[in-house]
Amino acid sequence: MSLRLDAVLRDGGGERNEDGSATVAGVGVILGIIAIATFLGLQVTGLVQQHRAAAAADLTALSAATVQISSGVPEACGRAAEIAESNGASLTQCHEVTGGGPDAPGGTAGEVGVLVEVTVGSRSAVAVAGP
């Protein structure tokens, strides 16, 4: 019993000591900021990958269409794979399209072009080009 009485007297008569409570709140705020920064970083990374995929798809389609004019579709798709790889992307689809079809852009009825799909990271993009 005397030990307990000594502890009460040392504590200032049984009052609670709140030293360090701001530290706990500060750690919570810092962890929240880190979580938000991580989330935003992942979103920005995905956005950058999408823009890189779109740019690589456009360049790959234009290159493939240029080769298609003189050499045909098989050679065009081979060149498209090279161009995609040199831009840090991978070619996932390449084939000939005829304007007016379901996967060709509007206003191109009767024209023959090349459709390519490339992937950068987890994002992909499709582009069509032709004469």
PDB file of C-alpha atoms in Angstrom:
ATOM      1  CA  MET A   1       0.000   0.000   0.000  1.00  0.00           C
ATOM      2  CA  SER A   2       2.840   2.361   0.699  1.00  0.00           C
ATOM      3  CA  LEU A   3       4.201   1.842  -2.829  1.00  0.00           C
ATOM      4  CA  ARG A   4       0.895   2.797  -4.302  1.00  0.00           C
ATOM      5  CA  LEU A   5       0.692   5.923  -2.183  1.00  0.00           C
ATOM      6  CA  ASP A   6       4.197   6.910  -3.288  1.00  0.00           C
ATOM      7  CA  ALA A   7       3.162   6.536  -6.952  1.00  0.00           C
ATOM      8  CA  VAL A   8       0.127   8.729  -6.414  1.00  0.00           C
ATOM      9  CA  LEU A   9       2.190  11.398  -4.717  1.00  0.00           C
ATOM     10  CA  ARG A  10       4.810  11.321  -7.499  1.00  0.00           C
ATOM     11  CA  ASP A  11       2.134  11.655 -10.191  1.00  0.00           C
ATOM     12  CA  GLY A  12       0.921  14.864  -8.682  1.00  0.00           C
ATOM     13  CA  GLY A  13      -2.032  13.527  -6.798  1.00  0.00           C
ATOM     14  CA  GLY A  14      -3.451  11.163  -9.417  1.00  0.00           C
ATOM     15  CA  GLU A  15      -3.728  13.637 -12.322  1.00  0.00           C
ATOM     16  CA  ARG A  16      -3.113  12.216 -15.780  1.00  0.00           C
ATOM     17  CA  ASN A  17       0.083  13.139 -17.511  1.00  0.00           C
ATOM     18  CA  GLU A  18      -0.535  14.203 -21.132  1.00  0.00           C
ATOM     19  CA  ASP A  19       3.066  14.641 -22.199  1.00  0.00           C
ATOM     20  CA  GLY A  20       3.565  13.117 -25.659  1.00  0.00           C
ATOM     21  CA  SER A  21      -0.058  13.237 -26.810  1.00  0.00           C
ATOM     22  CA  ALA A  22       0.822  15.724 -29.557  1.00  0.00           C
ATOM     23  CA  THR A  23       3.441  13.295 -30.821  1.00  0.00           C
ATOM     24  CA  VAL A  24       0.822  10.623 -31.426  1.00  0.00           C
ATOM     25  CA  ALA A  25      -1.375  13.088 -33.328  1.00  0.00           C
ATOM     26  CA  GLY A  26       1.642  14.294 -35.324  1.00  0.00           C
ATOM     27  CA  VAL A  27       2.554  10.752 -36.343  1.00  0.00           C
ATOM     28  CA  GLY A  28      -1.031  10.199 -37.493  1.00  0.00           C
ATOM     29  CA  VAL A  29      -0.952  13.331 -39.646  1.00  0.00           C
ATOM     30  CA  ILE A  30       2.401  12.395 -41.169  1.00  0.00           C
ATOM     31  CA  LEU A  31       1.176   8.877 -42.000  1.00  0.00           C
ATOM     32  CA  GLY A  32      -1.919  10.386 -43.642  1.00  0.00           C
ATOM     33  CA  ILE A  33       0.235  12.690 -45.778  1.00  0.00           C
ATOM     34  CA  ILE A  34       2.443   9.766 -46.821  1.00  0.00           C
ATOM     35  CA  ALA A  35      -0.629   7.722 -47.813  1.00  0.00           C
ATOM     36  CA  ILE A  36      -2.026  10.575 -49.919  1.00  0.00           C
ATOM     37  CA  ALA A  37       1.354  11.180 -51.589  1.00  0.00           C
ATOM     38  CA  THR A  38       1.666   7.479 -52.438  1.00  0.00           C
ATOM     39  CA  PHE A  39      -1.840   7.404 -53.920  1.00  0.00           C
ATOM     40  CA  LEU A  40      -1.170  10.505 -56.034  1.00  0.00           C
ATOM     41  CA  GLY A  41       2.162   9.100 -57.181  1.00  0.00           C
ATOM     42  CA  LEU A  42       0.493   5.930 -58.427  1.00  0.00           C
ATOM     43  CA  GLN A  43      -2.168   7.947 -60.261  1.00  0.00           C
ATOM     44  CA  VAL A  44       0.445  10.142 -61.958  1.00  0.00           C
ATOM     45  CA  THR A  45       2.423   7.071 -62.998  1.00  0.00           C
ATOM     46  CA  GLY A  46      -0.674   5.599 -64.663  1.00  0.00           C
ATOM     47  CA  LEU A  47      -1.389   8.870 -66.434  1.00  0.00           C
ATOM     48  CA  VAL A  48       2.171   9.081 -67.762  1.00  0.00           C
ATOM     49  CA  GLN A  49       1.973   5.481 -68.982  1.00  0.00           C
ATOM     50  CA  GLN A  50      -1.291   6.238 -70.805  1.00  0.00           C
ATOM     51  CA  HIS A  51       0.221   9.247 -72.577  1.00  0.00           C
ATOM     52  CA  ARG A  52       3.324   7.252 -73.521  1.00  0.00           C
ATOM     53  CA  ALA A  53       1.128   4.448 -74.879  1.00  0.00           C
ATOM     54  CA  ALA A  54      -0.924   6.897 -76.974  1.00  0.00           C
ATOM     55  CA  ALA A  55       2.177   8.554 -78.414  1.00  0.00           C
ATOM     56  CA  ALA A  56       3.809   5.193 -79.168  1.00  0.00           C
ATOM     57  CA  ALA A  57       0.605   3.935 -80.830  1.00  0.00           C
ATOM     58  CA  ASP A  58       0.384   7.010 -83.064  1.00  0.00           C
ATOM     59  CA  LEU A  59       4.011   6.798 -84.151  1.00  0.00           C
ATOM     60  CA  THR A  60       3.789   3.038 -84.661  1.00  0.00           C
ATOM     61  CA  ALA A  61       0.640   3.332 -86.806  1.00  0.00           C
ATOM     62  CA  LEU A  62       2.144   6.071 -88.961  1.00  0.00           C
ATOM     63  CA  SER A  63       5.317   4.047 -89.499  1.00  0.00           C
ATOM     64  CA  ALA A  64       3.341   0.920 -90.336  1.00  0.00           C
ATOM     65  CA  ALA A  65       1.114   2.796 -92.807  1.00  0.00           C
ATOM     66  CA  THR A  66       4.174   4.228 -94.555  1.00  0.00           C
ATOM     67  CA  VAL A  67       5.664   0.749 -95.003  1.00  0.00           C
ATOM     68  CA  GLN A  68       2.280  -0.707 -95.997  1.00  0.00           C
ATOM     69  CA  ILE A  69       2.099   1.560 -99.065  1.00  0.00           C
ATOM     70  CA  SER A  70       5.181   0.035-100.637  1.00  0.00           C
ATOM     71  CA  SER A  71       5.570  -3.400 -99.054  1.00  0.00           C
ATOM     72  CA  GLY A  72       2.238  -4.672 -97.707  1.00  0.00           C
ATOM     73  CA  VAL A  73       0.809  -5.506 -94.311  1.00  0.00           C
ATOM     74  CA  PRO A  74       3.194  -8.247 -93.096  1.00  0.00           C
ATOM     75  CA  GLU A  75       6.212  -6.001 -93.532  1.00  0.00           C
ATOM     76  CA  ALA A  76       4.275  -3.073 -92.042  1.00  0.00           C
ATOM     77  CA  CYS A  77       3.484  -5.036 -88.890  1.00  0.00           C
ATOM     78  CA  GLY A  78       7.122  -6.136 -88.608  1.00  0.00           C
ATOM     79  CA  ARG A  79       8.222  -2.507 -88.784  1.00  0.00           C
ATOM     80  CA  ALA A  80       5.490  -1.554 -86.299  1.00  0.00           C
ATOM     81  CA  ALA A  81       6.896  -4.038 -83.773  1.00  0.00           C
ATOM     82  CA  GLU A  82      10.369  -2.500 -84.149  1.00  0.00           C
ATOM     83  CA  ILE A  83       9.059   1.058 -83.737  1.00  0.00           C
ATOM     84  CA  ALA A  84       6.951   0.136 -80.706  1.00  0.00           C
ATOM     85  CA  GLU A  85       9.893  -1.575 -79.030  1.00  0.00           C
ATOM     86  CA  SER A  86      12.189   1.384 -79.669  1.00  0.00           C
ATOM     87  CA  ASN A  87       9.622   3.583 -77.900  1.00  0.00           C
ATOM     88  CA  GLY A  88       9.455   1.378 -74.801  1.00  0.00           C
ATOM     89  CA  ALA A  89       6.163  -0.256 -75.795  1.00  0.00           C
ATOM     90  CA  SER A  90       5.117  -3.671 -76.975  1.00  0.00           C
ATOM     91  CA  LEU A  91       2.958  -4.300 -80.029  1.00  0.00           C
ATOM     92  CA  THR A  92      -0.084  -6.352 -79.039  1.00  0.00           C
ATOM     93  CA  GLN A  93      -2.129  -6.106 -82.223  1.00  0.00           C
ATOM     94  CA  CYS A  94      -1.479  -5.142 -85.842  1.00  0.00           C
ATOM     95  CA  HIS A  95      -3.729  -5.727 -88.841  1.00  0.00           C
ATOM     96  CA  GLU A  96      -5.122  -4.135 -91.971  1.00  0.00           C
ATOM     97  CA  VAL A  97      -8.369  -2.204 -91.769  1.00  0.00           C
ATOM     98  CA  THR A  98     -10.606  -0.900 -94.512  1.00  0.00           C
ATOM     99  CA  GLY A  99     -12.312   2.425 -94.037  1.00  0.00           C
ATOM    100  CA  GLY A 100     -15.958   2.159 -93.175  1.00  0.00           C
ATOM    101  CA  GLY A 101     -15.364  -0.949 -91.063  1.00  0.00           C
ATOM    102  CA  PRO A 102     -16.184  -1.183 -87.366  1.00  0.00           C
ATOM    103  CA  ASP A 103     -12.611  -0.520 -86.200  1.00  0.00           C
ATOM    104  CA  ALA A 104     -11.677   2.174 -88.738  1.00  0.00           C
ATOM    105  CA  PRO A 105     -12.088   5.912 -88.213  1.00  0.00           C
ATOM    106  CA  GLY A 106     -15.083   7.636 -89.744  1.00  0.00           C
ATOM    107  CA  GLY A 107     -14.748   9.350 -93.132  1.00  0.00           C
ATOM    108  CA  THR A 108     -12.305   6.774 -94.489  1.00  0.00           C
ATOM    109  CA  ALA A 109     -14.691   4.582 -96.486  1.00  0.00           C
ATOM    110  CA  GLY A 110     -12.828   2.422 -98.961  1.00  0.00           C
ATOM    111  CA  GLU A 111      -9.339   3.399 -97.763  1.00  0.00           C
ATOM    112  CA  VAL A 112      -6.983   0.720 -96.486  1.00  0.00           C
ATOM    113  CA  GLY A 113      -4.887   1.382 -93.402  1.00  0.00           C
ATOM    114  CA  VAL A 114      -3.217  -0.286 -90.457  1.00  0.00           C
ATOM    115  CA  LEU A 115      -4.588  -0.626 -86.937  1.00  0.00           C
ATOM    116  CA  VAL A 116      -2.061  -1.092 -84.144  1.00  0.00           C
ATOM    117  CA  GLU A 117      -2.431  -1.580 -80.410  1.00  0.00           C
ATOM    118  CA  VAL A 118       0.557  -1.032 -78.138  1.00  0.00           C
ATOM    119  CA  THR A 119       1.051  -1.502 -74.412  1.00  0.00           C
ATOM    120  CA  VAL A 120       3.231   0.536 -72.062  1.00  0.00           C
ATOM    121  CA  GLY A 121       3.301  -0.821 -68.525  1.00  0.00           C
ATOM    122  CA  SER A 122      -0.297  -1.600 -67.663  1.00  0.00           C
ATOM    123  CA  ARG A 123      -1.819   0.830 -70.173  1.00  0.00           C
ATOM    124  CA  SER A 124      -2.638   0.273 -73.837  1.00  0.00           C
ATOM    125  CA  ALA A 125      -3.620   2.484 -76.741  1.00  0.00           C
ATOM    126  CA  VAL A 126      -4.967   1.922 -80.251  1.00  0.00           C
ATOM    127  CA  ALA A 127      -4.180   3.980 -83.364  1.00  0.00           C
ATOM    128  CA  VAL A 128      -5.134   3.691 -87.019  1.00  0.00           C
ATOM    129  CA  ALA A 129      -3.252   5.194 -89.949  1.00  0.00           C
ATOM    130  CA  GLY A 130      -3.385   4.748 -93.679  1.00  0.00           C
ATOM    131  CA  PRO A 131      -3.222   6.444 -97.033  1.00  0.00           C
TER     132      PRO A 131
END
